[in-house]
CSV table of C-alpha atoms and ligand atoms in Angstrom, one decimal:
chain,number,residue,atom,x,y,z
A,1,MET,CA,-9.7,10.9,1.0
A,2,LYS,CA,-9.6,7.9,-1.2
A,3,LEU,CA,-7.4,8.5,-4.7
A,4,ALA,CA,-7.5,5.7,-7.5
A,5,THR,CA,-6.3,5.6,-11.3
A,6,TYR,CA,-8.9,4.0,-13.5
A,7,ALA,CA,-9.2,3.1,-17.2
A,8,GLY,CA,-10.9,6.4,-18.7
A,9,SER,CA,-12.3,6.7,-22.1
A,10,ALA,CA,-8.8,8.5,-23.0
A,11,GLY,CA,-6.7,6.8,-21.0
A,12,PRO,CA,-5.7,6.5,-17.1
A,13,GLN,CA,-7.5,9.2,-15.2
A,14,THR,CA,-7.3,9.8,-11.5
A,15,GLY,CA,-10.7,9.6,-9.3
A,16,LEU,CA,-11.8,9.7,-5.8
A,17,ILE,CA,-13.2,7.2,-4.1
A,18,VAL,CA,-16.4,8.0,-2.4
A,19,GLY,CA,-18.6,5.1,-0.8
A,20,ASP,CA,-19.3,2.1,-3.6
A,21,THR,CA,-18.5,5.0,-6.3
A,22,LEU,CA,-15.9,6.8,-8.0
A,23,VAL,CA,-15.7,10.4,-8.5
A,24,PRO,CA,-13.3,11.5,-11.6
A,25,THR,CA,-11.2,14.3,-10.5
A,26,GLY,CA,-11.3,15.7,-13.9
A,27,LEU,CA,-7.9,16.7,-13.7
A,28,ALA,CA,-5.1,16.4,-16.3
A,29,HIS,CA,-2.5,15.2,-13.7
A,30,ASP,CA,-1.5,11.8,-13.4
A,31,MET,CA,-1.4,10.3,-10.1
A,32,ILE,CA,2.5,11.1,-9.3
A,33,GLY,CA,1.5,15.0,-10.4
A,34,LEU,CA,-1.4,15.1,-8.1
A,35,ILE,CA,0.7,14.0,-5.1
A,36,THR,CA,3.1,16.4,-6.4
A,37,ASP,CA,0.4,19.4,-6.2
A,38,TRP,CA,-1.5,18.1,-3.1
A,39,GLU,CA,-1.5,21.0,-1.3
A,40,GLU,CA,-3.0,23.1,-3.7
A,41,LEU,CA,-5.6,20.7,-5.1
A,42,ARG,CA,-6.8,19.0,-1.8
A,43,GLY,CA,-9.3,21.8,-1.1
A,44,GLN,CA,-10.9,21.2,-4.6
A,45,LEU,CA,-10.5,17.8,-4.4
A,46,ALA,CA,-12.4,17.5,-1.0
A,47,GLU,CA,-15.4,19.4,-2.6
A,48,LYS,CA,-15.6,17.2,-5.7
A,49,ALA,CA,-15.7,14.3,-3.3
A,50,ALA,CA,-18.7,15.6,-1.7
A,51,SER,CA,-20.3,16.3,-4.6
A,52,GLY,CA,-22.0,12.9,-5.2
A,53,ALA,CA,-21.0,12.8,-8.8
A,54,GLY,CA,-19.7,9.4,-8.8
A,55,ILE,CA,-20.1,6.3,-11.4
A,56,PRO,CA,-20.7,2.8,-9.7
A,57,LEU,CA,-17.0,1.0,-8.7
A,58,ALA,CA,-18.8,-2.0,-10.4
A,59,ASP,CA,-18.6,-0.2,-13.6
A,60,VAL,CA,-15.0,0.9,-13.4
A,61,THR,CA,-12.0,-0.6,-14.3
A,62,LEU,CA,-9.1,0.1,-11.4
A,63,LEU,CA,-5.5,0.6,-12.7
A,64,ALA,CA,-2.8,0.5,-10.1
A,65,PRO,CA,-3.1,3.7,-8.2
A,66,VAL,CA,0.5,4.8,-9.1
A,67,PRO,CA,0.8,3.3,-12.4
A,68,ARG,CA,4.8,4.1,-13.2
A,69,PRO,CA,6.6,4.8,-9.7
A,70,GLY,CA,10.0,6.3,-10.0
A,71,LYS,CA,10.9,3.5,-7.5
A,72,VAL,CA,9.7,0.7,-5.7
A,73,PHE,CA,11.3,-0.6,-2.9
A,74,ALA,CA,10.7,-3.5,-0.6
A,75,ILE,CA,12.3,-4.9,2.7
A,76,GLY,CA,12.7,-8.6,3.4
A,77,LEU,CA,12.4,-10.4,6.9
A,78,ASN,CA,10.2,-7.6,8.8
A,79,TYR,CA,8.2,-10.0,10.7
A,80,ALA,CA,9.2,-12.1,13.3
A,81,ASP,CA,7.0,-14.9,12.5
A,82,HIS,CA,8.2,-14.7,8.7
A,83,ILE,CA,11.7,-14.8,9.8
A,84,ALA,CA,11.0,-17.5,11.9
A,85,GLU,CA,9.5,-19.7,9.0
A,86,SER,CA,12.2,-18.9,6.8
A,87,LYS,CA,14.6,-19.9,8.9
A,88,MET,CA,16.9,-16.8,9.2
A,89,GLU,CA,18.0,-14.3,11.4
A,90,THR,CA,16.3,-11.0,12.3
A,91,PRO,CA,18.6,-8.6,10.0
A,92,GLU,CA,20.7,-6.7,12.0
A,93,HIS,CA,20.3,-4.0,9.1
A,94,GLN,CA,17.3,-3.5,7.0
A,95,LEU,CA,17.6,-5.5,4.1
A,96,TRP,CA,16.4,-4.0,1.2
A,97,PHE,CA,15.7,-4.9,-2.6
A,98,THR,CA,14.1,-3.5,-5.5
A,99,LYS,CA,11.2,-4.4,-7.5
A,100,ALA,CA,11.2,-3.2,-11.1
A,101,VAL,CA,8.8,-0.2,-11.9
A,102,THR,CA,7.3,-2.9,-14.8
A,103,SER,CA,6.3,-5.6,-12.7
A,104,ILE,CA,3.3,-2.8,-11.4
A,105,ASN,CA,-0.1,-4.6,-11.6
A,106,ALA,CA,-3.8,-3.6,-11.5
A,107,PRO,CA,-5.6,-4.4,-8.2
A,108,PHE,CA,-7.8,-7.2,-10.0
A,109,ALA,CA,-5.6,-7.8,-12.8
A,110,PRO,CA,-4.2,-11.2,-13.7
A,111,VAL,CA,-0.5,-12.3,-12.4
A,112,GLN,CA,1.5,-14.4,-14.5
A,113,ILE,CA,3.1,-17.6,-13.5
A,114,ALA,CA,5.9,-16.8,-16.1
A,115,LYS,CA,7.0,-19.6,-18.4
A,116,GLY,CA,9.6,-21.9,-17.0
A,117,THR,CA,8.8,-21.0,-13.7
A,118,ALA,CA,6.4,-22.8,-11.1
A,119,THR,CA,7.5,-21.5,-7.7
A,120,VAL,CA,5.4,-18.3,-7.5
A,121,ASP,CA,4.5,-17.4,-4.1
A,122,TYR,CA,2.5,-14.3,-2.4
A,123,GLU,CA,3.6,-11.6,0.2
A,124,VAL,CA,0.6,-9.3,1.4
A,125,GLU,CA,2.2,-6.0,2.6
A,126,LEU,CA,1.3,-2.7,3.6
A,127,VAL,CA,2.4,-0.3,1.1
A,128,ALA,CA,3.6,3.3,1.7
A,129,VAL,CA,3.2,6.0,-0.8
A,130,ILE,CA,5.8,9.0,-0.7
A,131,GLY,CA,4.4,12.4,-0.9
A,132,LYS,CA,6.9,15.0,0.0
A,133,ARG,CA,10.4,14.6,-1.9
A,134,GLY,CA,13.2,14.1,0.6
A,135,ARG,CA,16.6,13.1,1.7
A,136,HIS,CA,18.2,12.4,5.5
A,137,ILE,CA,14.7,12.3,6.7
A,138,ARG,CA,14.2,11.6,10.4
A,139,ALA,CA,12.3,8.9,11.6
A,140,ALA,CA,10.5,11.7,13.8
A,141,ASP,CA,9.8,13.5,10.8
A,142,ALA,CA,9.0,10.7,8.3
A,143,LYS,CA,4.9,10.8,8.6
A,144,HIS,CA,5.2,14.1,6.9
A,145,HIS,CA,6.8,12.4,3.9
A,146,ILE,CA,3.6,9.7,3.5
A,147,PHE,CA,1.3,11.0,0.7
A,148,GLY,CA,-1.0,7.3,2.0
A,149,TYR,CA,-1.0,3.3,2.0
A,150,CYS,CA,-2.4,1.1,-0.1
A,151,VAL,CA,-2.1,-2.9,-0.1
A,152,GLY,CA,0.5,-4.7,-2.3
A,153,ASN,CA,1.1,-8.1,-3.0
A,154,ASP,CA,5.2,-8.8,-3.2
A,155,VAL,CA,4.9,-11.4,-5.3
A,156,THR,CA,7.8,-13.5,-5.7
A,157,GLU,CA,9.2,-16.0,-7.8
A,158,ARG,CA,11.2,-18.0,-5.0
A,159,PHE,CA,13.6,-20.2,-7.0
A,160,TRP,CA,14.9,-16.9,-8.9
A,161,GLN,CA,14.9,-15.3,-5.4
A,162,HIS,CA,17.0,-17.9,-3.7
A,163,ARG,CA,19.2,-19.3,-6.5
A,164,THR,CA,21.5,-16.0,-6.1
A,165,ARG,CA,22.5,-13.8,-3.0
A,166,GLN,CA,20.4,-10.8,-4.8
A,167,TRP,CA,16.6,-11.3,-4.7
A,168,SER,CA,15.7,-8.6,-7.1
A,169,LEU,CA,15.4,-10.6,-10.1
A,170,GLY,CA,13.2,-12.8,-8.2
A,171,LYS,CA,10.9,-9.9,-7.3
A,172,SER,CA,10.9,-8.2,-10.5
A,173,PHE,CA,8.7,-10.5,-12.7
A,174,ASP,CA,6.1,-8.5,-14.9
A,175,THR,CA,2.7,-8.4,-13.0
A,176,HIS,CA,4.8,-9.4,-9.6
A,177,ALA,CA,3.6,-6.1,-8.0
A,178,PRO,CA,-0.1,-5.8,-7.7
A,179,ILE,CA,-1.2,-2.6,-5.4
A,180,GLY,CA,-4.2,-0.9,-4.7
A,181,PRO,CA,-6.9,-0.9,-4.8
A,182,TRP,CA,-6.7,3.0,-4.3
A,183,ILE,CA,-4.4,5.0,-2.1
A,184,THR,CA,-6.0,6.3,1.4
A,185,THR,CA,-4.5,9.3,2.6
A,186,ALA,CA,-2.0,9.0,5.2
A,187,ASP,CA,-4.7,11.5,7.5
A,188,GLU,CA,-7.2,8.7,7.6
A,189,ILE,CA,-4.8,6.3,8.7
A,190,ALA,CA,-4.6,7.1,12.8
A,191,ASP,CA,-1.7,4.6,13.1
A,192,PRO,CA,-0.2,2.4,10.4
A,193,HIS,CA,1.3,0.2,13.0
A,194,ALA,CA,-1.8,-1.1,13.8
A,195,LEU,CA,-3.6,-2.5,11.0
A,196,ASP,CA,-4.9,-5.8,10.4
A,197,ILE,CA,-2.9,-7.7,7.4
A,198,ARG,CA,-4.5,-11.0,5.5
A,199,CYS,CA,-3.9,-13.0,2.6
A,200,SER,CA,-6.3,-16.0,1.3
A,201,VAL,CA,-6.0,-17.9,-1.3
A,202,ASN,CA,-9.0,-19.8,-2.7
A,203,GLY,CA,-10.6,-18.5,0.2
A,204,GLU,CA,-8.2,-20.1,2.5
A,205,VAL,CA,-6.4,-17.8,5.0
A,206,ARG,CA,-2.8,-18.1,4.6
A,207,GLN,CA,-1.4,-14.6,6.4
A,208,ASN,CA,-2.7,-13.2,9.2
A,209,SER,CA,-1.1,-10.7,11.1
A,210,ASN,CA,-1.2,-7.1,12.1
A,211,THR,CA,1.0,-4.3,11.3
A,212,SER,CA,2.1,-3.5,14.7
A,213,HIS,CA,4.6,-6.9,14.4
A,214,LEU,CA,7.0,-4.9,12.0
A,215,VAL,CA,10.5,-5.7,12.7
A,216,PHE,CA,11.6,-2.1,11.2
A,217,ASN,CA,8.7,0.4,11.4
A,218,VAL,CA,7.9,2.5,8.4
A,219,TRP,CA,9.4,5.5,10.1
A,220,GLN,CA,12.7,3.7,10.5
A,221,GLN,CA,12.5,2.6,7.0
A,222,ILE,CA,11.9,5.8,5.6
A,223,GLU,CA,14.9,7.2,7.4
A,224,HIS,CA,17.1,4.6,6.3
A,225,LEU,CA,16.4,4.4,2.9
A,226,SER,CA,16.4,8.2,2.5
A,227,THR,CA,20.1,7.9,3.8
A,228,ALA,CA,21.0,6.6,0.5
A,229,MET,CA,18.5,8.2,-1.8
A,230,THR,CA,16.5,10.8,-2.4
A,231,LEU,CA,12.6,9.7,-2.2
A,232,GLU,CA,10.1,11.3,-4.4
A,233,PRO,CA,6.5,11.6,-4.7
A,234,GLY,CA,4.8,8.5,-5.7
A,235,ASP,CA,7.8,6.2,-4.7
A,236,LEU,CA,6.6,3.0,-3.1
A,237,ILE,CA,7.9,1.0,-0.2
A,238,PHE,CA,6.4,-2.3,0.4
A,239,THR,CA,7.1,-2.9,4.1
A,240,GLY,CA,7.2,-6.4,4.6
A,241,THR,CA,5.2,-9.8,4.9
A,242,PRO,CA,4.1,-11.6,8.1
A,243,GLY,CA,4.1,-15.3,8.3
A,244,GLY,CA,2.2,-17.9,6.3
A,245,VAL,CA,4.1,-17.6,2.7
A,246,GLY,CA,3.6,-20.7,0.5
A,247,ALA,CA,7.2,-21.7,0.8
A,248,ALA,CA,6.9,-21.8,4.4
A,249,MET,CA,4.3,-24.7,4.1
A,250,ASP,CA,5.1,-28.4,4.4
A,251,PRO,CA,4.6,-29.3,2.1
A,252,LYS,CA,5.4,-26.1,0.0
A,253,GLN,CA,2.3,-24.8,-1.9
A,254,PHE,CA,3.2,-22.4,-4.8
A,255,LEU,CA,0.1,-20.6,-6.6
A,256,GLN,CA,-0.9,-22.5,-9.6
A,257,PRO,CA,-3.4,-21.1,-12.5
A,258,GLY,CA,-6.5,-20.4,-11.5
A,259,ASP,CA,-5.6,-19.6,-8.0
A,260,VAL,CA,-7.4,-16.6,-6.7
A,261,VAL,CA,-5.5,-14.3,-4.1
A,262,ARG,CA,-6.9,-12.1,-2.2
A,263,CYS,CA,-4.8,-9.3,-0.2
A,264,GLU,CA,-6.1,-6.7,2.5
A,265,VAL,CA,-5.1,-4.7,4.7
A,266,GLY,CA,-7.8,-2.9,7.5
A,267,GLY,CA,-9.0,0.3,6.5
A,268,LEU,CA,-7.1,0.1,2.7
A,269,GLY,CA,-9.4,-2.4,1.3
A,270,ALA,CA,-8.5,-5.6,-0.7
A,271,ILE,CA,-6.9,-6.5,-4.1
A,272,GLU,CA,-7.4,-9.9,-5.6
A,273,ALA,CA,-5.8,-11.5,-8.4
A,274,VAL,CA,-6.4,-14.6,-10.6
A,275,MET,CA,-3.0,-16.7,-11.4
A,276,GLU,CA,-2.5,-17.6,-15.0
A,277,ALA,CA,0.2,-18.7,-17.1
A,278,GLU,CA,2.2,-16.8,-19.3
A,279,ALA,CA,0.6,-17.0,-22.9
B,1,ZN,ZN1,8.1,-9.1,0.6
């Protein structure tokens, strides 16, 4: 199934994506509640999806599928070509940073270039959405803890990222974590390590790879993160970006107001943002 959060008449609501339509779930649950109660709800939701009572997607404003996750973690330097272009060594240990939960943004909303900044960059990523709560999850069991997947853009303010050794501030500006367009449940993705992943700016393809090139795969990432902390329903894991970021171009190409950034992952759909200067 494909599950979205959208702007309903009385605030954010959840819906099922069926073809080019959205079928409201009619549930009071937000997405984290829906993920938490999934085993009880999935049967009735599958019936609802088959009912055909959808609203055309063109008439719907999609919000971030998980508007306020409990946590957002992202791994750095996790595709060989991105490590090479960054002139870094392949990390011996997984390199993790957080993105503030307030950086979450809707899949088609504008992304801000904040006041006083000029080095904003894109990073298309496969995002895993945690389903079942867990700690000390073994890689072999990790797939049972994933609810589904969506597309993310780990938007980064490069100057803020690199002027200190800790990356989190440069990764946490408001609007810098657009995700969506919806969550595709894990049962619909035969292999998350075989998905085409692509980013274009104003129609020019900048990143074009496949998740088969991850250095640390999604299962290893969940094992490693859950060694330290409990993963909970709705937590988001950005799994790394391939080569082709603007900071590695010669000359460097940072995003400008009006630029259109499109990120897509095979089978998961696409998200798209117009860059705008912070008012
Ligand atoms: Zn990233």
